Short mmCIF file of C-alpha atoms in Angstrom, two decimals:
data_model
loop_
_atom_site.label_atom_id
_atom_site.label_comp_id
_atom_site.label_asym_id
_atom_site.label_seq_id
_atom_site.Cartn_x
_atom_site.Cartn_y
_atom_site.Cartn_z
CA UNK I 18 35.17 -21.42 18.40
CA UNK I 19 31.38 -21.14 17.73
CA UNK I 20 31.95 -17.74 16.20
CA UNK I 21 34.76 -18.99 13.99
CA UNK I 22 32.44 -21.99 12.91
CA UNK I 23 29.52 -19.76 12.11
CA UNK I 24 31.77 -17.18 10.16
CA UNK I 25 33.02 -20.25 7.98
CA UNK I 26 29.33 -20.65 7.00
CA UNK I 27 28.68 -16.97 6.33
CA UNK I 28 27.34 -15.68 9.56
CA UNK I 29 29.00 -13.05 11.50
CA UNK I 30 27.93 -13.57 15.16
CA UNK I 31 28.83 -9.94 16.28
CA UNK I 32 26.86 -8.47 13.52
CA UNK I 33 23.73 -10.68 14.45
CA UNK I 34 24.24 -9.78 18.01
CA UNK I 35 24.29 -6.12 17.37
CA UNK I 36 20.92 -6.41 15.55
CA UNK I 37 19.10 -7.45 18.68
CA UNK I 38 17.42 -4.15 19.98
CA UNK I 39 13.82 -5.15 19.83
CA UNK I 40 13.98 -8.03 22.21
CA UNK I 41 11.94 -10.97 21.04
CA UNK I 42 11.88 -13.88 23.37
CA UNK I 43 8.90 -15.55 21.77
CA UNK I 44 8.96 -18.81 19.62
CA UNK I 45 9.02 -18.40 15.99
CA UNK I 46 5.59 -18.78 14.10
CA UNK I 47 4.20 -17.67 10.85
CA UNK I 48 2.94 -14.09 10.61
CA UNK I 49 -0.59 -15.25 9.96
CA UNK I 50 -0.38 -17.78 12.71
CA UNK I 51 -1.33 -20.60 10.23
CA UNK I 52 0.95 -23.33 8.88
CA UNK I 53 0.63 -23.39 5.12
CA UNK I 54 3.67 -25.43 4.26
CA UNK I 55 4.91 -22.87 1.65
CA UNK I 56 8.51 -21.42 1.40
CA UNK I 57 9.27 -18.20 2.78
CA UNK I 58 8.86 -15.09 0.83
CA UNK I 59 12.01 -13.94 -0.85
CA UNK I 60 12.53 -11.15 1.67
CA UNK I 61 10.43 -12.56 4.45
CA UNK I 62 10.59 -11.20 8.01
CA UNK I 63 11.91 -13.02 11.11
CA UNK I 64 8.65 -14.67 12.04
CA UNK I 65 7.43 -14.15 15.61
CA UNK I 66 4.53 -15.03 17.66
CA UNK I 67 1.89 -12.34 18.26
CA UNK I 68 3.44 -10.97 21.47
CA UNK I 69 1.16 -8.45 23.51
CA UNK I 70 3.30 -5.20 24.18
CA UNK I 71 2.61 -2.90 26.88
CA UNK I 72 5.53 -0.65 26.76
CA UNK I 73 8.18 0.37 24.25
CA UNK I 74 11.11 2.18 25.95
CA UNK I 75 13.47 4.95 24.94
CA UNK I 76 12.24 5.56 21.21
CA UNK I 77 12.73 8.70 18.91
CA UNK I 78 9.31 9.96 17.94
CA UNK I 79 8.32 12.00 14.77
CA UNK I 80 7.70 15.64 15.13
CA UNK I 81 9.67 15.93 18.37
CA UNK I 82 13.14 16.90 19.28
CA UNK I 83 15.41 14.29 17.68
CA UNK I 84 17.63 14.21 20.87
CA UNK I 85 14.61 13.30 23.14
CA UNK I 86 13.59 9.89 24.06
CA UNK I 87 10.17 8.58 24.97
CA UNK I 88 8.44 5.73 26.51
CA UNK I 89 5.20 4.51 24.83
CA UNK I 90 2.65 2.80 26.85
CA UNK I 91 0.06 0.37 25.28
CA UNK I 92 -3.14 -0.98 26.73
CA UNK I 93 -4.73 -3.46 24.73
CA UNK I 94 -4.87 -2.15 21.22
CA UNK I 95 -4.48 1.60 22.19
CA UNK I 96 -1.58 3.92 22.62
CA UNK I 97 -2.46 4.75 26.40
CA UNK I 98 0.14 7.30 27.07
CA UNK I 99 3.53 8.71 25.85
CA UNK I 100 5.84 9.93 28.64
CA UNK I 101 9.61 11.17 28.80
CA UNK I 102 11.99 8.24 28.89
CA UNK I 103 13.30 7.53 32.42
CA UNK I 104 16.83 5.92 32.20
CA UNK I 105 16.56 5.50 36.04
CA UNK I 106 13.46 3.29 36.25
CA UNK I 107 13.48 -0.23 37.68
CA UNK I 108 15.03 -2.67 35.04
CA UNK I 109 12.17 -4.77 33.53
CA UNK I 110 14.04 -6.74 30.89
CA UNK I 111 12.46 -10.06 32.11
CA UNK I 112 8.99 -8.80 31.12
CA UNK I 113 8.38 -9.99 27.62
CA UNK I 114 5.69 -7.43 27.02
CA UNK I 115 8.22 -4.50 27.52
CA UNK I 116 10.44 -3.70 24.51
CA UNK I 117 13.75 -1.90 24.89
CA UNK I 118 13.68 0.30 21.82
CA UNK I 119 16.31 2.76 22.88
CA UNK I 120 17.45 5.02 20.11
CA UNK I 121 15.01 3.39 17.72
CA UNK I 122 12.73 5.54 15.60
CA UNK I 123 8.89 4.75 16.24
CA UNK I 124 6.13 5.91 13.88
CA UNK I 125 2.69 5.19 12.67
CA UNK I 126 2.56 1.87 10.56
CA UNK I 127 2.42 1.84 6.96
CA UNK I 128 -0.35 1.26 4.44
CA UNK I 129 -0.90 0.10 0.86
CA UNK I 130 -4.04 1.83 -0.38
CA UNK I 131 -3.59 0.31 -3.71
CA UNK I 132 -1.91 -2.97 -4.53
CA UNK I 133 -2.47 -5.92 -6.67
CA UNK I 134 -2.44 -9.09 -4.80
CA UNK I 135 -3.24 -11.82 -7.66
CA UNK I 136 -0.58 -10.58 -10.18
CA UNK I 137 2.36 -9.93 -8.12
CA UNK I 138 5.82 -11.54 -8.78
CA UNK I 139 4.77 -12.86 -12.25
CA UNK I 140 8.18 -11.95 -13.62
CA UNK I 141 10.18 -13.83 -10.86
CA UNK I 142 8.12 -17.00 -10.83
CA UNK I 143 9.32 -19.87 -12.87
CA UNK I 144 5.88 -20.80 -13.93
CA UNK I 145 5.53 -17.73 -15.94
CA UNK I 146 9.26 -17.48 -17.23
CA UNK I 147 8.21 -17.45 -21.05
CA UNK I 148 5.97 -14.43 -20.39
CA UNK I 149 8.82 -11.88 -20.45
CA UNK I 150 8.61 -8.21 -21.35
CA UNK I 151 9.61 -7.33 -25.00
CA UNK I 152 8.10 -4.06 -25.53
CA UNK I 153 7.22 -2.56 -22.36
CA UNK I 154 4.13 -0.84 -23.13
CA UNK I 155 0.55 -0.95 -21.72
CA UNK I 156 -0.83 -3.20 -24.34
CA UNK I 157 1.88 -5.79 -24.01
CA UNK I 158 1.34 -5.62 -20.07
CA UNK I 159 -2.39 -6.42 -20.64
CA UNK I 160 -1.44 -9.27 -23.05
CA UNK I 161 1.12 -10.97 -20.77
CA UNK I 162 -1.02 -10.65 -17.78
CA UNK I 163 -4.11 -12.06 -19.59
CA UNK I 164 -1.97 -15.10 -20.53
CA UNK I 165 -0.78 -15.57 -17.00
CA UNK I 166 -4.35 -15.34 -15.71
CA UNK I 167 -5.27 -18.21 -17.83
CA UNK I 168 -2.76 -20.42 -15.85
CA UNK I 169 -3.57 -19.26 -12.23
CA UNK I 170 -4.30 -21.87 -9.91
CA UNK I 171 -5.17 -21.65 -6.29
CA UNK I 172 -1.82 -22.90 -4.97
CA UNK I 173 -0.03 -20.40 -7.31
CA UNK I 174 -2.26 -17.42 -6.21
CA UNK I 175 -1.82 -18.19 -2.41
CA UNK I 176 1.92 -18.69 -2.68
CA UNK I 177 2.70 -15.33 -4.32
CA UNK I 178 -0.12 -13.65 -2.27
CA UNK I 179 1.60 -14.88 0.82
CA UNK I 180 4.95 -13.42 -0.57
CA UNK I 181 3.42 -9.97 -1.01
CA UNK I 182 1.66 -9.94 2.28
CA UNK I 183 4.59 -11.16 4.45
CA UNK I 184 7.14 -8.75 2.66
CA UNK I 185 4.61 -5.79 3.24
CA UNK I 186 4.11 -6.65 6.91
CA UNK I 187 7.82 -7.01 7.24
CA UNK I 188 8.18 -3.42 5.77
CA UNK I 189 5.76 -1.98 8.33
CA UNK I 190 2.36 -2.45 6.62
CA UNK I 191 -0.63 -3.12 8.85
CA UNK I 192 -3.42 -2.68 6.23
CA UNK I 193 -3.91 -2.79 2.63
CA UNK I 194 -6.29 -2.71 -0.14
CA UNK I 195 -5.86 -5.70 -2.36
CA UNK I 196 -7.23 -5.91 -5.85
CA UNK I 197 -8.19 -9.39 -7.05
CA UNK I 198 -9.55 -9.67 -10.59
CA UNK I 199 -12.96 -11.08 -11.54
CA UNK I 200 -13.75 -12.16 -15.17
CA UNK I 201 -14.59 -14.93 -17.46
CA UNK I 202 -10.99 -16.02 -17.53
CA UNK I 203 -10.23 -16.45 -13.96
CA UNK I 204 -13.91 -16.70 -12.51
CA UNK I 205 -13.63 -16.45 -8.63
CA UNK I 206 -10.05 -18.05 -8.47
CA UNK I 207 -8.39 -14.79 -7.38
CA UNK I 208 -11.25 -13.72 -5.14
CA UNK I 209 -11.17 -16.93 -3.28
CA UNK I 210 -7.43 -16.89 -2.78
CA UNK I 211 -7.60 -13.25 -1.57
CA UNK I 212 -10.51 -14.11 1.05
CA UNK I 213 -8.41 -16.91 2.30
CA UNK I 214 -5.43 -14.93 2.80
CA UNK I 215 -7.36 -12.18 4.49
CA UNK I 216 -8.55 -14.49 7.23
CA UNK I 217 -5.21 -16.13 7.46
CA UNK I 218 -3.35 -12.83 8.06
CA UNK I 219 -6.19 -11.00 9.92
CA UNK I 220 -4.07 -10.71 13.18
CA UNK I 221 -1.06 -9.16 11.10
CA UNK I 222 -2.79 -7.09 8.65
CA UNK I 223 -6.07 -5.63 7.78
CA UNK I 224 -6.65 -6.62 4.25
CA UNK I 225 -9.46 -5.11 2.27
CA UNK I 226 -10.64 -7.03 -0.69
CA UNK I 227 -11.45 -5.22 -3.75
CA UNK I 228 -13.47 -7.09 -6.36
CA UNK I 229 -11.85 -5.69 -9.46
CA UNK I 230 -12.99 -5.58 -13.13
CA UNK I 231 -9.71 -5.12 -15.14
CA UNK I 232 -11.46 -6.17 -18.26
CA UNK I 233 -14.30 -4.43 -19.96
CA UNK I 234 -17.87 -5.02 -18.48
CA UNK I 235 -19.72 -3.46 -21.38
CA UNK I 236 -17.33 -4.20 -24.30
CA UNK I 237 -16.58 -7.45 -26.01
CA UNK I 238 -18.15 -10.85 -26.07
CA UNK I 239 -17.42 -11.67 -22.41
CA UNK I 240 -18.41 -8.51 -20.95
CA UNK I 241 -21.95 -9.66 -19.93
CA UNK I 242 -20.48 -12.61 -17.99
CA UNK I 243 -17.74 -10.51 -16.49
CA UNK I 244 -20.32 -8.14 -15.19
CA UNK I 245 -22.46 -10.91 -13.73
CA UNK I 246 -19.49 -12.45 -12.09
CA UNK I 247 -18.76 -8.98 -10.54
CA UNK I 248 -22.16 -8.47 -9.30
CA UNK I 249 -22.08 -11.89 -7.65
CA UNK I 250 -18.61 -11.32 -6.17
CA UNK I 251 -19.59 -8.18 -4.34
CA UNK I 252 -22.38 -10.07 -2.42
CA UNK I 253 -19.60 -12.42 -1.03
CA UNK I 254 -18.84 -11.81 2.71
CA UNK I 255 -15.34 -10.27 3.08
CA UNK I 256 -15.58 -8.19 -0.09
CA UNK I 257 -15.10 -4.54 0.78
CA UNK I 258 -14.75 -2.75 -2.36
CA UNK I 259 -16.21 -2.50 -5.91
CA UNK I 260 -13.28 -1.73 -8.43
CA UNK I 261 -13.42 -1.08 -12.22
CA UNK I 262 -11.35 0.26 -15.10
CA UNK I 263 -13.42 2.30 -17.29
CA UNK I 264 -10.89 3.32 -19.92
CA UNK I 265 -10.57 -0.22 -20.99
CA UNK I 266 -14.12 0.03 -22.74
CA UNK I 267 -14.31 0.36 -26.51
CA UNK I 268 -15.48 4.06 -26.57
CA UNK I 269 -16.65 6.87 -24.40
CA UNK I 270 -20.26 5.98 -24.15
CA UNK I 271 -19.34 2.56 -22.67
CA UNK I 272 -16.91 3.97 -20.47
CA UNK I 273 -19.69 6.22 -19.12
CA UNK I 274 -21.83 3.17 -18.71
CA UNK I 275 -19.05 1.29 -16.83
CA UNK I 276 -18.73 4.42 -14.31
CA UNK I 277 -22.44 4.54 -13.76
CA UNK I 278 -22.48 0.78 -13.07
CA UNK I 279 -19.59 0.85 -10.65
CA UNK I 280 -21.07 3.84 -8.65
CA UNK I 281 -24.60 2.08 -8.66
CA UNK I 282 -23.15 -1.21 -7.51
CA UNK I 283 -21.15 0.16 -4.73
CA UNK I 284 -24.08 2.12 -3.52
CA UNK I 285 -26.43 -0.86 -3.88
CA UNK I 286 -24.21 -3.02 -1.70
CA UNK I 287 -22.61 -0.51 0.61
CA UNK I 288 -19.14 -0.81 -0.53
CA UNK I 289 -16.32 1.48 -1.16
CA UNK I 290 -15.45 2.45 -4.72
CA UNK I 291 -12.03 2.25 -6.37
CA UNK I 292 -11.61 3.23 -10.08
CA UNK I 293 -8.51 3.07 -12.23
CA UNK I 294 -8.99 6.33 -14.21
CA UNK I 295 -7.66 8.87 -16.77
CA UNK I 296 -4.48 6.74 -17.42
CA UNK I 297 -3.15 8.86 -20.25
CA UNK I 298 -1.10 12.00 -21.01
CA UNK I 299 -3.26 13.21 -23.89
CA UNK I 300 -4.35 16.90 -23.46
CA UNK I 301 -7.05 16.33 -26.06
CA UNK I 302 -8.87 13.73 -24.23
CA UNK I 303 -11.44 15.10 -21.66
CA UNK I 304 -10.68 14.15 -18.21
CA UNK I 305 -13.07 11.24 -17.05
CA UNK I 306 -12.98 12.46 -13.43
CA UNK I 307 -15.54 15.10 -14.16
CA UNK I 308 -18.03 12.48 -15.23
CA UNK I 309 -17.28 10.33 -12.12
CA UNK I 310 -17.92 13.28 -9.80
CA UNK I 311 -21.25 14.03 -11.59
CA UNK I 312 -22.19 10.51 -11.26
CA UNK I 313 -21.49 10.33 -7.65
CA UNK I 314 -23.45 13.58 -6.90
CA UNK I 315 -26.28 12.39 -9.38
CA UNK I 316 -26.70 9.17 -7.59
CA UNK I 317 -26.49 10.96 -4.13
CA UNK I 318 -23.50 9.02 -2.80
CA UNK I 319 -23.17 11.27 0.20
CA UNK I 320 -26.77 10.59 1.15
CA UNK I 321 -26.89 7.00 0.36
CA UNK I 322 -23.38 5.72 1.15
CA UNK I 323 -21.69 8.48 2.82
CA UNK I 324 -19.64 6.03 5.34
CA UNK I 325 -17.83 4.67 2.35
CA UNK I 326 -14.68 6.14 0.47
CA UNK I 327 -14.06 6.72 -3.11
CA UNK I 328 -10.58 6.38 -4.46
CA UNK I 329 -9.44 7.30 -8.05
CA UNK I 330 -6.16 5.71 -8.87
CA UNK I 331 -3.39 6.78 -11.49
CA UNK I 332 -5.20 9.86 -13.15
CA UNK I 333 -1.98 10.81 -14.84
CA UNK I 334 -4.28 13.01 -17.38
CA UNK I 335 -4.73 15.37 -14.32
CA UNK I 336 -0.97 16.21 -14.37
CA UNK I 337 -1.73 18.37 -17.25
CA UNK I 338 -4.09 20.65 -15.21
CA UNK I 339 -3.56 24.30 -14.80
CA UNK I 340 -3.97 26.10 -11.50
CA UNK I 341 -7.60 27.13 -12.46
CA UNK I 342 -8.34 23.56 -13.51
CA UNK I 343 -7.26 22.32 -10.08
CA UNK I 344 -9.30 24.80 -8.24
CA UNK I 345 -12.33 24.08 -10.27
CA UNK I 346 -11.91 20.35 -9.74
CA UNK I 347 -11.68 20.99 -5.82
CA UNK I 348 -14.97 22.96 -5.96
CA UNK I 349 -16.60 20.28 -8.17
CA UNK I 350 -15.65 17.53 -5.54
CA UNK I 351 -17.38 19.68 -2.84
CA UNK I 352 -18.17 17.35 0.01
CA UNK I 353 -17.52 13.85 -1.75
CA UNK I 354 -15.04 11.59 0.17
CA UNK I 355 -12.78 11.24 -2.68
CA UNK I 356 -8.97 10.58 -2.41
CA UNK I 357 -6.50 10.37 -5.49
CA UNK I 358 -3.78 7.69 -5.19
CA UNK I 359 -0.77 8.18 -7.18
CA UNK I 360 1.25 5.30 -8.32
CA UNK I 361 4.60 6.63 -9.46
CA UNK I 362 6.52 3.29 -10.17
CA UNK I 363 3.80 2.13 -12.59
CA UNK I 364 3.25 5.63 -13.96
CA UNK I 365 6.92 6.20 -14.79
CA UNK I 366 7.21 2.99 -16.30
CA UNK I 367 4.12 3.05 -18.48
CA UNK I 368 3.64 6.74 -19.37
CA UNK I 369 5.31 8.76 -22.24
CA UNK I 370 7.05 5.88 -24.17
CA UNK I 371 8.25 7.33 -27.49
CA UNK I 372 7.55 5.67 -30.62
CA UNK I 373 10.45 4.12 -32.62
CA UNK I 374 10.50 7.02 -35.02
CA UNK I 375 11.00 9.51 -32.21
CA UNK I 376 14.59 8.50 -31.62
CA UNK I 377 13.77 7.90 -27.92
CA UNK I 378 14.97 11.34 -26.73
CA UNK I 379 11.50 12.79 -25.60
CA UNK I 380 10.04 11.04 -22.80
CA UNK I 381 7.17 12.76 -21.25
CA UNK I 382 6.27 11.25 -17.86
CA UNK I 383 3.23 11.85 -15.67
CA UNK I 384 2.32 10.99 -12.20
CA UNK I 385 0.00 12.64 -9.75
CA UNK I 386 1.78 15.49 -7.96
CA UNK I 387 0.12 14.42 -4.67
CA UNK I 388 2.16 16.45 -2.20
CA UNK I 389 1.03 19.59 -4.19
CA UNK I 390 -2.51 18.46 -4.48
CA UNK I 391 -2.66 18.23 -0.74
CA UNK I 392 -0.91 21.50 0.23
CA UNK I 393 -2.01 23.82 -2.46
CA UNK I 394 -5.61 22.66 -3.52
CA UNK I 395 -6.68 20.73 -0.31
CA UNK I 396 -7.42 17.74 -2.28
CA UNK I 397 -6.98 14.48 -0.47
CA UNK I 398 -4.35 11.92 -1.72
CA UNK I 399 -1.92 9.28 -1.09
CA UNK I 400 0.73 7.16 -2.89
CA UNK I 401 1.17 3.44 -3.29
CA UNK I 402 3.22 0.70 -4.69
CA UNK I 403 0.45 -0.75 -7.16
CA UNK I 404 2.21 -3.74 -8.85
CA UNK I 405 5.17 -5.77 -7.75
CA UNK I 406 7.16 -7.88 -10.21
CA UNK I 407 4.88 -7.83 -13.34
CA UNK I 408 4.86 -6.43 -16.69
CA UNK I 409 2.90 -3.34 -15.55
CA UNK I 410 5.65 -2.43 -12.95
CA UNK I 411 8.83 -4.90 -13.12
CA UNK I 412 10.69 -2.80 -10.71
CA UNK I 413 10.31 -2.08 -7.10
CA UNK I 414 9.36 -3.96 -3.98
CA UNK I 415 6.59 -4.13 -1.43
CA UNK I 416 8.18 -1.35 0.84
CA UNK I 417 5.88 1.87 0.76
CA UNK I 418 8.84 3.71 2.00
CA UNK I 419 10.66 3.16 -1.06
CA UNK I 420 7.88 5.01 -2.87
CA UNK I 421 8.01 7.82 -0.43
CA UNK I 422 11.73 8.17 -1.00
CA UNK I 423 11.24 7.99 -4.69
CA UNK I 424 9.03 10.89 -4.29
CA UNK I 425 11.39 13.30 -3.12
CA UNK I 426 12.91 13.42 -6.50
CA UNK I 427 9.76 12.95 -8.45
CA UNK I 428 7.85 15.66 -6.73
CA UNK I 429 11.04 17.80 -5.92
CA UNK I 430 10.00 17.37 -2.26
CA UNK I 431 12.89 17.82 -0.02
CA UNK I 432 11.75 20.08 2.80
CA UNK I 433 10.88 19.01 6.46
CA UNK I 434 7.12 19.58 5.77
CA UNK I 435 7.52 17.62 2.39
CA UNK I 436 8.87 14.64 4.38
CA UNK I 437 5.80 14.67 6.76
CA UNK I 438 3.40 14.73 3.84
CA UNK I 439 5.17 12.07 2.01
CA UNK I 440 5.03 9.84 5.17
CA UNK I 441 1.57 10.74 5.73
CA UNK I 442 0.75 9.50 2.23
CA UNK I 443 1.95 6.01 2.94
CA UNK I 444 0.71 6.06 6.24
CA UNK I 445 -2.27 8.03 8.16
CA UNK I 446 -3.38 9.56 4.94
CA UNK I 447 -3.34 6.43 3.01
CA UNK I 448 -5.38 4.58 5.77
CA UNK I 449 -7.94 7.45 5.87
CA UNK I 450 -8.17 7.22 1.99
CA UNK I 451 -9.45 3.56 1.99
CA UNK I 452 -11.56 3.70 5.31
CA UNK I 453 -8.95 2.13 7.54
CA UNK I 454 -8.26 5.18 9.70
CA UNK I 455 -6.90 4.18 13.27
CA UNK I 456 -6.93 7.51 14.91
CA UNK I 457 -3.14 7.56 14.94
CA UNK I 458 -1.30 10.82 13.62
CA UNK I 459 2.16 11.10 12.40
CA UNK I 460 2.78 13.30 15.49
CA UNK I 461 2.12 10.14 17.66
CA UNK I 462 -0.59 11.15 20.20
CA UNK I 463 -2.39 9.37 23.03
CA UNK I 464 -5.65 7.45 22.19
CA UNK I 465 -4.81 6.13 18.72
CA UNK I 466 -4.61 2.41 17.82
CA UNK I 467 -1.11 1.10 18.50
CA UNK I 468 -0.38 0.30 14.66
CA UNK I 469 3.27 1.18 14.58
CA UNK I 470 6.50 0.46 12.85
CA UNK I 471 9.94 0.65 14.62
CA UNK I 472 13.27 1.33 12.93
CA UNK I 473 16.13 -0.02 15.00
CA UNK I 474 19.51 1.66 14.59
CA UNK I 475 21.43 0.48 11.52
CA UNK I 476 24.93 -1.10 11.94
CA UNK I 477 26.93 -2.05 15.05
CA UNK I 478 27.15 0.15 17.88
CA UNK I 479 23.94 2.16 17.01
CA UNK I 480 25.59 3.93 13.98
CA UNK I 481 23.48 5.39 11.03
CA UNK I 482 20.24 5.87 13.14
CA UNK I 483 17.29 7.71 11.72
CA UNK I 484 16.18 10.53 14.06
CA UNK I 485 13.73 12.53 11.93
CA UNK I 486 11.08 11.77 9.27
CA UNK I 487 13.38 13.52 6.80
CA UNK I 488 16.23 11.25 7.41
CA UNK I 489 13.72 8.36 7.24
CA UNK I 490 12.25 9.44 3.83
CA UNK I 491 15.70 10.43 2.33
CA UNK I 492 17.36 6.94 3.08
CA UNK I 493 14.73 4.36 4.40
CA UNK I 494 16.30 1.81 6.70
CA UNK I 495 16.12 -1.95 5.99
CA UNK I 496 15.30 -3.27 9.54
CA UNK I 497 11.75 -2.93 10.84
CA UNK I 498 9.64 -4.02 13.69
CA UNK I 499 5.85 -4.15 12.90
CA UNK I 500 3.18 -3.72 15.67
CA UNK I 501 -0.56 -4.09 14.93
CA UNK I 502 -3.12 -3.41 17.52
CA UNK I 503 -0.54 -3.59 20.31
CA UNK I 504 0.79 -6.99 19.10
CA UNK I 505 4.45 -7.48 17.76
CA UNK I 506 3.76 -9.27 14.39
CA UNK I 507 7.03 -9.02 12.56
CA UNK I 508 10.67 -8.40 13.56
CA UNK I 509 13.79 -7.02 12.05
CA UNK I 510 13.16 -7.11 8.35
CA UNK I 511 16.60 -7.27 6.34
CA UNK I 512 17.08 -7.31 2.69
#
């Protein structure tokens, strides 16, 4: 009778029971462990208390035989050992720290190496309903975002930020680099919200805060104020990264001043550096990346700030490079800790729009060929979501696996090794790129931090399970269980 009643109200009891594979006996709580009174995110996870886990039984692991099953033992925050699954061991179902993950796929957790926290979900928020896309170009995206920023409030920023963080953790993300804009329009509103959310979700996700100058810091009437605000922001506790956008400056000389200033500021305050760079497909334009590398060498980054990472995002101009140019770039980088982050959803939407006179037939697209950069040229790289639900990237979700899956077609990367590289680019390589490496390898070895994501079998009776990284990348499953430092922090994402 109960099943019939629930079915009348849209709940299939048998289907719900079939989903229970990672046992969660804890009381529901917010991911961040803080009651903030806001509605759940559109694709929010099942909220779970942060249960310490000591063992995950019977899982399938990457880079091992797909018909093998393994027990993963966790001590505190660390993967203590990995042993073959023993189906005849003494039952331990009553121990809440032991999870029966039989037939589930377990892998290192995911990472956003580049995501904008403050301007997410603008297109789906009623507050900004009048700011809709009409042209779909970069100039319009800047204009619509500037108009939205003038309306930002603390409550608004925190609400949308929580949506992004909770959906990301539900997807398996345990660390992210979150950009928050600093300028004369918003002041420190975005930064204050970002720092609050960083603290609120500290147990579920490591959130690096990037103080980001989207607007010019040397061009225009408010440039001086914006630069002063940035220099004040990077002094704030909890700010990890100096970020800037040199290509928005009025001319090439000011663009170089922007780069010199950003490098100098990052060194002065001991921060990571993250630049939006070379966002064009114009072969007549000299790539700015050369000047950045020279500035880093010239200001002795590896002597003064060697423990901090450098990330260069977008860099679509580099897609026009020849083999010789790639080899020359690798030699020029030398020992600098530079990683390039490709942002395919944004790049494909923004790059190569034809003019009205062109008839629309020719659409030259460009996004960094990250797997090729890694495999052929030994250049460090990762891929990321970038924007979610705004005029720069209206399509897509907070799920890094969706970007890796898109990469199969974009990069024509369908081999077993390609799948491993694509997963690394949203996981271990992404973490290393932003300085959040946790000692975990895709091959899952002892001694790494227990930052993990589990993928329960899809459907009833365990059908449609993923047994290899290739299957995972080709067709990402929806249901996830996220573990951070040995804690179960999110369970059973469905969309």
